[in-house]
mmCIF file of C-alpha atoms in Angstrom:
data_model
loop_
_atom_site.group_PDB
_atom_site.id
_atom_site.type_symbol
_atom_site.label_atom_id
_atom_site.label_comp_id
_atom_site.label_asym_id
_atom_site.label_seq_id
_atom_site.Cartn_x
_atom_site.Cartn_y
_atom_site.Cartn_z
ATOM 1 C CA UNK H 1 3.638 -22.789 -66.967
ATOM 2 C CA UNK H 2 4.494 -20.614 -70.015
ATOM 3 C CA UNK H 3 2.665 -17.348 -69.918
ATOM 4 C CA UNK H 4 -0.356 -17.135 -71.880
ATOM 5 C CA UNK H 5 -0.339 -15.868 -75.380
ATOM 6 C CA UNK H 6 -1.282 -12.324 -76.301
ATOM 7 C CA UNK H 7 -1.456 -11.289 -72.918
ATOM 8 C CA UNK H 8 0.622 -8.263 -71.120
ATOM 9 C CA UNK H 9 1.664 -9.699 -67.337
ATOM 10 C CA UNK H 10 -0.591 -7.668 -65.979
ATOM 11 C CA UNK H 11 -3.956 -8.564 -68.388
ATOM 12 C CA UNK H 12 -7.049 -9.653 -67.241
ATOM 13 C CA UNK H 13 -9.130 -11.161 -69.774
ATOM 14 C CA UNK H 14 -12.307 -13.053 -69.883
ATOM 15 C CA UNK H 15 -13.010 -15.517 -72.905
ATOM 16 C CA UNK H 16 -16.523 -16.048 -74.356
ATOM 17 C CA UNK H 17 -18.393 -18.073 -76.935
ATOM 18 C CA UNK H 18 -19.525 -15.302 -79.364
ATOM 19 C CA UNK H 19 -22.228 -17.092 -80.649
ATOM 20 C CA UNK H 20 -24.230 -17.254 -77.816
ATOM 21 C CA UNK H 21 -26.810 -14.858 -77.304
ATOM 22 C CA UNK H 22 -25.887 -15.596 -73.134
ATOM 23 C CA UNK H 23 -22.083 -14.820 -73.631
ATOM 24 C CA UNK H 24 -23.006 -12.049 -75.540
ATOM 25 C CA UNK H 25 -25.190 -10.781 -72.883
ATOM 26 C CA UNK H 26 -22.411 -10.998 -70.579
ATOM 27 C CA UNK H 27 -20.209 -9.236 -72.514
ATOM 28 C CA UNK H 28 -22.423 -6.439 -72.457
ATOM 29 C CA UNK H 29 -23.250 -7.137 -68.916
ATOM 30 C CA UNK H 30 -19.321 -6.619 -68.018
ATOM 31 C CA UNK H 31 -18.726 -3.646 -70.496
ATOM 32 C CA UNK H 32 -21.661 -1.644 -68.523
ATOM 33 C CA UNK H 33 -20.187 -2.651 -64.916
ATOM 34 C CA UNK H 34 -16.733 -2.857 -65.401
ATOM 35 C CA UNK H 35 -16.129 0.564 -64.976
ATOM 36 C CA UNK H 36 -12.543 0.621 -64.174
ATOM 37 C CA UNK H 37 -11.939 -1.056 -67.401
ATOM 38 C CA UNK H 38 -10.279 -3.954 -65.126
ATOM 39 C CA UNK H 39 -10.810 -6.702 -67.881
ATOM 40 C CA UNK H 40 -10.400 -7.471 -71.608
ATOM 41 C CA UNK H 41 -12.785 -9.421 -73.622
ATOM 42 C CA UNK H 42 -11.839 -12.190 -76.592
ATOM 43 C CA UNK H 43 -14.026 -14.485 -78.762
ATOM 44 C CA UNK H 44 -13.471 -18.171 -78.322
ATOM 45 C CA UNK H 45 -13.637 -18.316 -82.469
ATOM 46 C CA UNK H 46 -10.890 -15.366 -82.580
ATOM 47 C CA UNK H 47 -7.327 -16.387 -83.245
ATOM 48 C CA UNK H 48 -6.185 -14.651 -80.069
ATOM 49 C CA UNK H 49 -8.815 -17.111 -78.421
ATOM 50 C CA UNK H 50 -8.039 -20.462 -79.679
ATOM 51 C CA UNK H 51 -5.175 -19.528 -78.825
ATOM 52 C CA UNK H 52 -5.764 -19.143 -75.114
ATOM 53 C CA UNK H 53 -7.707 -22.018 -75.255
ATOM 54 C CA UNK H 54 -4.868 -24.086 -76.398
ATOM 55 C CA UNK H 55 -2.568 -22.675 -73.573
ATOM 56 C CA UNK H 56 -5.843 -23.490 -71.304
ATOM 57 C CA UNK H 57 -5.626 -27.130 -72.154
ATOM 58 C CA UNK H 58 -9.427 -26.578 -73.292
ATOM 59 C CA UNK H 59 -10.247 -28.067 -76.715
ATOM 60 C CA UNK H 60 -11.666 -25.681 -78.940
ATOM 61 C CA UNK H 61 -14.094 -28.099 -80.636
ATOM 62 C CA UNK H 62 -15.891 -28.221 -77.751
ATOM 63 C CA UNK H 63 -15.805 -25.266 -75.462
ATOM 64 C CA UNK H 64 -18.481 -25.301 -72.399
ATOM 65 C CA UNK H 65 -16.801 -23.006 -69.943
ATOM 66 C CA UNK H 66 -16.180 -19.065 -69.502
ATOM 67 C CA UNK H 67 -12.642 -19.216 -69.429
ATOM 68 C CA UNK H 68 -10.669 -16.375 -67.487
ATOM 69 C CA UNK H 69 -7.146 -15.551 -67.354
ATOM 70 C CA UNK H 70 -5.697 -13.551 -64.942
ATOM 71 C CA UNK H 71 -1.945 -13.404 -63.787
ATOM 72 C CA UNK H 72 -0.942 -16.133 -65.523
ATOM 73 C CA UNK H 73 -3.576 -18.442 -63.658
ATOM 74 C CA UNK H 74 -6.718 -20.204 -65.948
ATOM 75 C CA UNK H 75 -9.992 -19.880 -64.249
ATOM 76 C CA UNK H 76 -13.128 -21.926 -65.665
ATOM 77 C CA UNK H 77 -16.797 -22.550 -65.370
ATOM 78 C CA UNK H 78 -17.900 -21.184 -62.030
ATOM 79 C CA UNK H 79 -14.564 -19.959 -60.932
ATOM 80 C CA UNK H 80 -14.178 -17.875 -63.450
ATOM 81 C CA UNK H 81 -17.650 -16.331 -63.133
ATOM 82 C CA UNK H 82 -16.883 -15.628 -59.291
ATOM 83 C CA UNK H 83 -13.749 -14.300 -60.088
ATOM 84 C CA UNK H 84 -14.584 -11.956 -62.253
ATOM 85 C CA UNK H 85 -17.977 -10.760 -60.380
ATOM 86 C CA UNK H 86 -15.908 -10.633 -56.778
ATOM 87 C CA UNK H 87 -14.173 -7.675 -59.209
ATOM 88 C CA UNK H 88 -16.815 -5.376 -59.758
ATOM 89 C CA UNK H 89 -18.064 -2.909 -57.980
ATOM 90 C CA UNK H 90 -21.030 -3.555 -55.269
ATOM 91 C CA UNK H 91 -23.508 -5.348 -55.345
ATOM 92 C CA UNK H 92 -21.901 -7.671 -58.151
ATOM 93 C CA UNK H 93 -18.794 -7.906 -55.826
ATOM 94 C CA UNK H 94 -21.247 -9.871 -53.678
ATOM 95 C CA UNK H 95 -20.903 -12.868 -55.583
ATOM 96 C CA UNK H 96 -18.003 -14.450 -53.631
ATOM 97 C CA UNK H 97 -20.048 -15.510 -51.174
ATOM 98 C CA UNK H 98 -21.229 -18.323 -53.916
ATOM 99 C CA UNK H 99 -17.450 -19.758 -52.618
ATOM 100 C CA UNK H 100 -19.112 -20.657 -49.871
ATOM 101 C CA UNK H 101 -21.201 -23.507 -51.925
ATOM 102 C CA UNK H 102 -19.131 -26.830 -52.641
ATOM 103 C CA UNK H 103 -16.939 -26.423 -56.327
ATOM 104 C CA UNK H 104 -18.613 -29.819 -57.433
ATOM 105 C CA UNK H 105 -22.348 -28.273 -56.928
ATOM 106 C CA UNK H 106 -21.107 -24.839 -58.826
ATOM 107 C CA UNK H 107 -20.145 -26.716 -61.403
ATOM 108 C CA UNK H 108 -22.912 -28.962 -61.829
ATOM 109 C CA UNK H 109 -25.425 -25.653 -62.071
ATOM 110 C CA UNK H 110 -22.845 -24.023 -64.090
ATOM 111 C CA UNK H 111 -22.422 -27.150 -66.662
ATOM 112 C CA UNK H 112 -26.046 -27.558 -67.063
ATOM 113 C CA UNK H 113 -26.477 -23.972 -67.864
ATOM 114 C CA UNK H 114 -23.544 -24.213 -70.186
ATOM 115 C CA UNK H 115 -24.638 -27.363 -71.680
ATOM 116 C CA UNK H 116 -28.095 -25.692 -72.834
ATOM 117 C CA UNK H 117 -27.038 -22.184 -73.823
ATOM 118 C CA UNK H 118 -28.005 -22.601 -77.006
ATOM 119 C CA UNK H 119 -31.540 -24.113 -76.307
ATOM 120 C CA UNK H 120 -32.209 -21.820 -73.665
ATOM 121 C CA UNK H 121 -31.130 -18.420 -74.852
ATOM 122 C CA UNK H 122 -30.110 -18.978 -78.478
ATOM 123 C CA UNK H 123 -27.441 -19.094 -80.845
ATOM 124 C CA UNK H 124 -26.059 -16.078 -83.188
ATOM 125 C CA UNK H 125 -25.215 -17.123 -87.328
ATOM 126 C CA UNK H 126 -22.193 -14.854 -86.635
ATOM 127 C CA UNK H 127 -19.816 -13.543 -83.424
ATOM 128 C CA UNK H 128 -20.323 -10.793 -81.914
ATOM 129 C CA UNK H 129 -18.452 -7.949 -82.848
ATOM 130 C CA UNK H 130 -16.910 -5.142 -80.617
ATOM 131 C CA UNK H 131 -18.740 -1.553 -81.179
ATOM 132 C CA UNK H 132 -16.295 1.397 -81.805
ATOM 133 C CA UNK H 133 -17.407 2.478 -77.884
ATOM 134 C CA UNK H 134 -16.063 -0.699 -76.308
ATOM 135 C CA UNK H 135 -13.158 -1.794 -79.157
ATOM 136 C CA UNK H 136 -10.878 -0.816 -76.913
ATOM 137 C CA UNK H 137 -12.265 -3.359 -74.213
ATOM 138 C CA UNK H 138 -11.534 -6.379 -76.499
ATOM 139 C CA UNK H 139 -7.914 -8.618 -76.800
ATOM 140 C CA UNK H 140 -7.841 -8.252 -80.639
ATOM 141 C CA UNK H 141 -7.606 -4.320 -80.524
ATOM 142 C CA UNK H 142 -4.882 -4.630 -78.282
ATOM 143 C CA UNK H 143 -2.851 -7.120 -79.602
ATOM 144 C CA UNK H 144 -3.279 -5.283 -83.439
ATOM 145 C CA UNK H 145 -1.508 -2.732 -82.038
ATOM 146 C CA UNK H 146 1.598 -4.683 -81.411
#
């Protein structure tokens, strides 16, 4: 597989839908707890993101997944959310035990959550935007640099 686009080998990055007041909760959610700065964020709707997306395989017309990318591997709907929480620090770390639950049932919680985001939580008229704090946390400030 070609290596994904805008990413350094050793990037860890975790794609969200910033639109939705959920994604945008866990964007704040992982800039609070990721302390050791392990991951970078990116907007489905930013270039940098659609283009991930495309490298993904994942249409961009109609995205229902947290997508993460780390060494050159694709992670989606409840993988990538166990992934990423096995990461952090204790007691998010705990998460991994959810492995323990069949993929197809994940899934099936995780795609009806998905599914309803926008009923459930809400939806944002625009994407959320990085804060000068955490800009430094987000794809698009690192790849502007190159």
């Amino acid at each position: 597989m070609n290596p994904a686009p805008h990413l350094k080998p050793e990037d860890r990055v975790v794609l969200f839908d910033g639109v939705c007041v959920l994604c945008t909760w866990w964007t704040r959610f992982l800039t609070r707890y990721d302390v050791n700065h392990k991951f970078l964020l990116c907007s489905i709707q930013s270039p940098e993101g659609l283009d991930i997306l495309a490298w993904a395989g994942i249409p961009a017309d109609d995205v229902n997944t947290m997508l993460y990318v780390s060494n050159n591997t694709a992670y989606t709907r409840s993988d990538a959310f166990i992934e990423v929480m096995g990461q952090l620090g204790l007691p998010w770390s705990l998460a991994r035990i959810l492995k323990i639950v069949p993929r197809f049932f994940r899934n099936a919680c995780y795609n009806f959550i998905a599914h309803n985001r926008y009923r459930f939580f809400g939806k944002s008229d625009v994407c959320m935007m990085p804060t000068p704090e955490n800009q430094s946390r987000f794809l698009k400030s690192q790849t502007a640099k190159s």
